[in-house]
Coordinates of N, CA and C in Angstrom, one line a residue:
X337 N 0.9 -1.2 0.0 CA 0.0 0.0 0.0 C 0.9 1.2 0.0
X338 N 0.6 2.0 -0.7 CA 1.1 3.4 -0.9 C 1.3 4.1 0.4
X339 N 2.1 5.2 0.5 CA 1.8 6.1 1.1 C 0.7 7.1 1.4
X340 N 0.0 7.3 0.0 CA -1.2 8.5 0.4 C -2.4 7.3 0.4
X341 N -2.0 6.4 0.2 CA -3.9 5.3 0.3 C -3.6 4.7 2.0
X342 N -2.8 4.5 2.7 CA -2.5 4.6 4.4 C -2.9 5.4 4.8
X343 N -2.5 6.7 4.6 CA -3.0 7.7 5.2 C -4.4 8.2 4.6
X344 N -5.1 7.8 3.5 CA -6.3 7.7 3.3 C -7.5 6.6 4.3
X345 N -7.1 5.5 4.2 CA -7.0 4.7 5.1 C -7.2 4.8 6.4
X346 N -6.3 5.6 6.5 CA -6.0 6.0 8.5 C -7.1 6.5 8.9
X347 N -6.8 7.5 8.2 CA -8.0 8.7 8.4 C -9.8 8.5 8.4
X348 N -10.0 7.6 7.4 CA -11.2 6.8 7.1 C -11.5 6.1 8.5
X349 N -10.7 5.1 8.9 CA -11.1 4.1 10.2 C -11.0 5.4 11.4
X350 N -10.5 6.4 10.8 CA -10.4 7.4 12.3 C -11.7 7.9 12.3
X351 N -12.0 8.6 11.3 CA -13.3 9.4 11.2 C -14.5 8.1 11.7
X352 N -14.3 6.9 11.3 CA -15.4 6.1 11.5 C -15.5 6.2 13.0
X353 N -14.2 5.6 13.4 CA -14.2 5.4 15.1 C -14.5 6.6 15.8
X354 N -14.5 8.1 15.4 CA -14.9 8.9 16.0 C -16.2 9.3 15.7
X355 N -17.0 8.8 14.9 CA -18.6 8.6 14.6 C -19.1 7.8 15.3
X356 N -18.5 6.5 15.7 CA -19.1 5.4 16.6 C -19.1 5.8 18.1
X357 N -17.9 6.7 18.7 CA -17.7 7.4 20.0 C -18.9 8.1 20.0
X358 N -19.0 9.1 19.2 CA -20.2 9.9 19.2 C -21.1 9.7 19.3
X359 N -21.9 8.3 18.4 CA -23.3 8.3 18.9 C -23.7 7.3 20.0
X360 N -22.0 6.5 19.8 CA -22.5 5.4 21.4 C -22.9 6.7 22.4
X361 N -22.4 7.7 22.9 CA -22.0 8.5 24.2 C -23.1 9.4 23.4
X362 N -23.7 9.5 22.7 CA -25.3 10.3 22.6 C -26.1 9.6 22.9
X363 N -26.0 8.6 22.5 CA -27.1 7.4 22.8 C -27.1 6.9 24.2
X364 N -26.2 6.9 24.5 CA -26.2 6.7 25.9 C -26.3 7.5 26.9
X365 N -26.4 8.7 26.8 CA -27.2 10.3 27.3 C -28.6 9.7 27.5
X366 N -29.5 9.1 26.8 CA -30.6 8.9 26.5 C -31.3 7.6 27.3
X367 N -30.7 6.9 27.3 CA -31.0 5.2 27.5 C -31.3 5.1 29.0
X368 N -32.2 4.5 29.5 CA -32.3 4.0 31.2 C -31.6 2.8 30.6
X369 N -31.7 2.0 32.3 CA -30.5 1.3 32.7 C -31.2 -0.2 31.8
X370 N -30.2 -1.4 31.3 CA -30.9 -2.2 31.0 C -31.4 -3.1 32.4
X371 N -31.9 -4.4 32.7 CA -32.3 -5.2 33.1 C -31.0 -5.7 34.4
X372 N -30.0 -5.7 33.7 CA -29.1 -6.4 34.4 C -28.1 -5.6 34.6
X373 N -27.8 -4.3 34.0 CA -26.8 -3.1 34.0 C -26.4 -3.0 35.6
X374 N -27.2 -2.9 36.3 CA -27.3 -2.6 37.7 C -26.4 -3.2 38.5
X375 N -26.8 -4.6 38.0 CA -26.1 -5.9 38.8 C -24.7 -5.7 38.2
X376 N -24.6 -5.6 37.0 CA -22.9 -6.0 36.9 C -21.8 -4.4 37.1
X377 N -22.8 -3.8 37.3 CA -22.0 -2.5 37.9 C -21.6 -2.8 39.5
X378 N -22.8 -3.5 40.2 CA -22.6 -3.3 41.7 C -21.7 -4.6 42.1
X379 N -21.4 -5.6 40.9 CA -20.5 -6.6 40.8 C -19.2 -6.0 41.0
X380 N -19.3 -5.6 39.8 CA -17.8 -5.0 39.5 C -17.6 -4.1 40.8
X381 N -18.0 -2.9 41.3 CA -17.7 -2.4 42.5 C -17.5 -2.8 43.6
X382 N -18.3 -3.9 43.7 CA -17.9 -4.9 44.9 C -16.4 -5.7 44.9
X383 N -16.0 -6.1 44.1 CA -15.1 -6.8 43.4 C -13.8 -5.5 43.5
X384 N -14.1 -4.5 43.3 CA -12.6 -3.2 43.4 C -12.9 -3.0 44.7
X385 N -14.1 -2.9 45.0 CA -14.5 -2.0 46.7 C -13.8 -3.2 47.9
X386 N -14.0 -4.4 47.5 CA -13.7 -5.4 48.6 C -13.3 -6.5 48.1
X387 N -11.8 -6.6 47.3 CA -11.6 -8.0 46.7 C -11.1 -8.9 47.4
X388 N -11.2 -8.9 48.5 CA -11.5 -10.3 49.3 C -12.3 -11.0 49.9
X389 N -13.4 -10.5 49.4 CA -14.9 -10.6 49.9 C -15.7 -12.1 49.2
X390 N -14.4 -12.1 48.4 CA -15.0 -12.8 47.1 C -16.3 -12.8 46.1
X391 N -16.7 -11.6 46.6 CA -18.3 -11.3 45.9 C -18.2 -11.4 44.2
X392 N -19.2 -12.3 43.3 CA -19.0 -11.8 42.0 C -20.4 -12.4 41.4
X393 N -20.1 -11.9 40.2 CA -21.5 -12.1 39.5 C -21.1 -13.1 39.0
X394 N -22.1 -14.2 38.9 CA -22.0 -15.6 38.1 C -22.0 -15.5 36.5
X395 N -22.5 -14.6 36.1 CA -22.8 -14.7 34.8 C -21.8 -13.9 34.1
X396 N -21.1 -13.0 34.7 CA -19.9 -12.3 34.0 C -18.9 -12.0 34.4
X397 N -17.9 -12.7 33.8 CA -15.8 -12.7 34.3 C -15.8 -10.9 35.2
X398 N -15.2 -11.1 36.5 CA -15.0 -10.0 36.8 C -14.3 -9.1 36.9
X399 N -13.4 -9.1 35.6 CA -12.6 -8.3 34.9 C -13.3 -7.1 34.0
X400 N -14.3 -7.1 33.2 CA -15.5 -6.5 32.8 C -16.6 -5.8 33.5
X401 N -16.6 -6.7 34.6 CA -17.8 -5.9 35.7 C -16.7 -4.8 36.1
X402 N -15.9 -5.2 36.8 CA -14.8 -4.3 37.6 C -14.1 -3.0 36.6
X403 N -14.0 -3.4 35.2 CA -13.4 -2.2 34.2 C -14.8 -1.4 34.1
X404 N -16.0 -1.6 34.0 CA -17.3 -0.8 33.8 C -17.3 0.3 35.6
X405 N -17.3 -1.1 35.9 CA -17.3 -0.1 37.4 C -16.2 1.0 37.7
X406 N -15.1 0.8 37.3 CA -14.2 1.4 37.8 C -14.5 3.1 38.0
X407 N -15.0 4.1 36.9 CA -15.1 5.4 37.3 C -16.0 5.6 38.9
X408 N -16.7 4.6 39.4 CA -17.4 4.6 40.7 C -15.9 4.8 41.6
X409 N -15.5 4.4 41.5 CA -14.5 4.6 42.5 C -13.6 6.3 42.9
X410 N -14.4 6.7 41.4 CA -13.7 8.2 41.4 C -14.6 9.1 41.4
X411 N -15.9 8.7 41.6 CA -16.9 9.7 42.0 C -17.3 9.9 44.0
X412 N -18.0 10.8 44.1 CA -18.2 11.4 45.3 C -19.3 10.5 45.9
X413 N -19.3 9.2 45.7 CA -20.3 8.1 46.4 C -20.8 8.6 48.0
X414 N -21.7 8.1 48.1 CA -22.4 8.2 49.4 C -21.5 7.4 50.6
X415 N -21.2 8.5 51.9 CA -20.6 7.7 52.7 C -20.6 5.9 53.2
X416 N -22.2 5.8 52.7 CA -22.2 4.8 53.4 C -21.6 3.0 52.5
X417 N -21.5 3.8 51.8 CA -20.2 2.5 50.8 C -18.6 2.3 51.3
X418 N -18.5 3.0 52.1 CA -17.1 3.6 52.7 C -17.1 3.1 54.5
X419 N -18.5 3.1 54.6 CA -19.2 2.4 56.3 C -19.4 0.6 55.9
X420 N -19.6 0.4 54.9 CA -20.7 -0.5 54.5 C -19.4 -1.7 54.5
X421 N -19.3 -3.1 54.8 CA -18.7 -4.2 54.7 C -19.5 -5.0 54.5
X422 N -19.5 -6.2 53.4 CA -19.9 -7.3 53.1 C -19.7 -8.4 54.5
X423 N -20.5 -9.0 54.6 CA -20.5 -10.3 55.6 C -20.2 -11.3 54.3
X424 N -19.3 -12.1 55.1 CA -19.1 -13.6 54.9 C -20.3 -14.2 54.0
X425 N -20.6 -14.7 52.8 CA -21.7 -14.8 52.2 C -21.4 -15.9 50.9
X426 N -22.5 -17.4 51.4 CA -22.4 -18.1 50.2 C -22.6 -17.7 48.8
X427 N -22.1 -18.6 47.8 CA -22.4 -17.9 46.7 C -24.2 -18.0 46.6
X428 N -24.7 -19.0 46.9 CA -26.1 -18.4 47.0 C -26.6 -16.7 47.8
X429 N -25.9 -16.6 48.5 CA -26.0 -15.8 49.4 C -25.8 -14.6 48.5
X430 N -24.5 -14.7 47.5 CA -24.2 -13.3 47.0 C -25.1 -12.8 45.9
X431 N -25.8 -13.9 45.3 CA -26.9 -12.8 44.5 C -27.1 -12.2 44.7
X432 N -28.4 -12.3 46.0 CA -28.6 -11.2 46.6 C -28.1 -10.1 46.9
X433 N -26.9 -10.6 47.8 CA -26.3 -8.9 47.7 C -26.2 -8.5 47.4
X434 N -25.6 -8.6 45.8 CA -25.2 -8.0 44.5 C -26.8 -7.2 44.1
X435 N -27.8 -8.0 44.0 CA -29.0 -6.5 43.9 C -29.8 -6.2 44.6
X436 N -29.3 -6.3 46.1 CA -29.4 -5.0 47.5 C -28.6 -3.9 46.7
X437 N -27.1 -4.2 46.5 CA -26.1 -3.2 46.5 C -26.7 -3.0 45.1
X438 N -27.1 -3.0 43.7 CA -27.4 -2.3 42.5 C -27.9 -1.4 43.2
X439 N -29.1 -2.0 43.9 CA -30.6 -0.9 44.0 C -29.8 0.0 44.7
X440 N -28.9 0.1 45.6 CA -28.2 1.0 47.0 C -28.1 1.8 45.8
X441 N -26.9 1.4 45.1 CA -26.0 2.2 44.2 C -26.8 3.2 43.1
X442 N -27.8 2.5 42.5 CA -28.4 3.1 41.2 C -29.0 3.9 41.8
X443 N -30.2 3.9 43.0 CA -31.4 4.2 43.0 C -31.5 5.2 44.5
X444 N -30.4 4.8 45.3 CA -31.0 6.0 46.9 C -29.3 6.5 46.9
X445 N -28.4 6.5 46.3 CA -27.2 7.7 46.3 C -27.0 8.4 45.6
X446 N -26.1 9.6 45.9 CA -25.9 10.2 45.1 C -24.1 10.1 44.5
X447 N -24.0 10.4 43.1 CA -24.7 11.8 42.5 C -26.0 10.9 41.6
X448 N -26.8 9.9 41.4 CA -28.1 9.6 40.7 C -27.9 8.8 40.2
X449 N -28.7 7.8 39.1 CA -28.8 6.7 38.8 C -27.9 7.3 37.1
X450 N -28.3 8.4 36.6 CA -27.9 8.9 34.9 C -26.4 9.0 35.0
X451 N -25.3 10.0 36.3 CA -24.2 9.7 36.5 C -23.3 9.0 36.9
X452 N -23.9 8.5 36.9 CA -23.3 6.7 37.3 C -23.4 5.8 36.1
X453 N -24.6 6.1 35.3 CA -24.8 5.2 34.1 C -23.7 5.8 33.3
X454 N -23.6 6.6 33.0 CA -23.0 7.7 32.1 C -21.3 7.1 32.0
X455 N -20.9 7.3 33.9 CA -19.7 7.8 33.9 C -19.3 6.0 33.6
X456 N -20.1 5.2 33.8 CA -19.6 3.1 33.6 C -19.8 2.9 32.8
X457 N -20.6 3.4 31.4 CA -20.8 3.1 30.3 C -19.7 3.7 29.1
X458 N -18.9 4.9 29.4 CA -17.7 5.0 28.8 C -16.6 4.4 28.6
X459 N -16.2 3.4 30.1 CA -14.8 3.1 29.4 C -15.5 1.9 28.5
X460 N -17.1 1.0 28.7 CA -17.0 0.0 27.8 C -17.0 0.8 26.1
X461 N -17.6 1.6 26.1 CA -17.7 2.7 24.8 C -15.9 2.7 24.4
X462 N -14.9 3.1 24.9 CA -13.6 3.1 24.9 C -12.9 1.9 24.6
X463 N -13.4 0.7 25.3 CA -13.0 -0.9 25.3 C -13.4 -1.2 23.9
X464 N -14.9 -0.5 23.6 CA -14.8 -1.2 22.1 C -14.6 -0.7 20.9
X465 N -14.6 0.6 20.8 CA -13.7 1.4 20.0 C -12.1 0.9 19.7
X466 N -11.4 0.2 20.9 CA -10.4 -0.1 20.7 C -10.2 -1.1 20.1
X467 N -10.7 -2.0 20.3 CA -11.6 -3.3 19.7 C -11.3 -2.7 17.9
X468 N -12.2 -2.3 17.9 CA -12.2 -2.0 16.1 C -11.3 -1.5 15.9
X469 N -10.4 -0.7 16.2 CA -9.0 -0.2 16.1 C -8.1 -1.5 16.1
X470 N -8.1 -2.2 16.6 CA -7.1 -3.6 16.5 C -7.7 -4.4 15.3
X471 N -8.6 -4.6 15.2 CA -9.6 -5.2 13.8 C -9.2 -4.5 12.8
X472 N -8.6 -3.3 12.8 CA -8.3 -2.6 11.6 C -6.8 -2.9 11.2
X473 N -5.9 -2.7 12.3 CA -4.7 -3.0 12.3 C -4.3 -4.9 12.7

């Protein structure tokens, strides 16, 4: 390949990838939480908040929950996540916790259920942008 069809090229998968940033993070301005969003957020936080707790979600590797989660850890959460310790809890036991702690997290702290969607749903927007960036190269 040429020099000016690379850099034609480049520029093409760039402009694309910055069309897909765009309307994932518009669209996602927009969207309530799905069904299960909740849980693998308050997974993954559990999982950075207390990794010896062993807490995790059955249905998804906690490398994923915990990269979605992660901007929670840099927001102004409610004290009482910071008071709050997990008991000793079978894995039967941990479902539940896992959506006590969604509902804690989504629905009665602040800063609200939209900044918290917002600020977990970027790095995956970022994760798969990159994704198509490696697909290209």
């Amino acid at each position: 390949m040429n020099g000016n069809r690379k850099i034609t090229v480049s520029l093409i998968v760039g402009t694309l990838l910055a069309v897909y940033i765009a309307l994932s993070v518009g669209s996602s301005l927009d969207d309530s939480p799905t069904f299960d969003e909740g849980v693998h957020l308050a997974a993954g936080f559990a999982w950075l908040k207390w990794p010896r707790a062993q807490i995790y979600d059955p249905a998804n590797p906690s490398f994923t929950n915990a990269f979605a989660a992660l901007p929670l850890l840099f927001l102004r959460l409610d004290p009482f996540f910071d008071r709050c310790r997990p008991p000793g809890l079978t894995p039967e036991e941990t479902l539940g916790f896992i959506q006590w702690l969604s509902q804690k997290l989504l629905y009665q702290t602040r800063p609200g259920a939209d900044t918290l969607l917002i600020s977990c749903r970027l790095p995956m927007i970022l994760l798969s942008a990159l994704f198509g960036l490696t697909v290209y190269f």
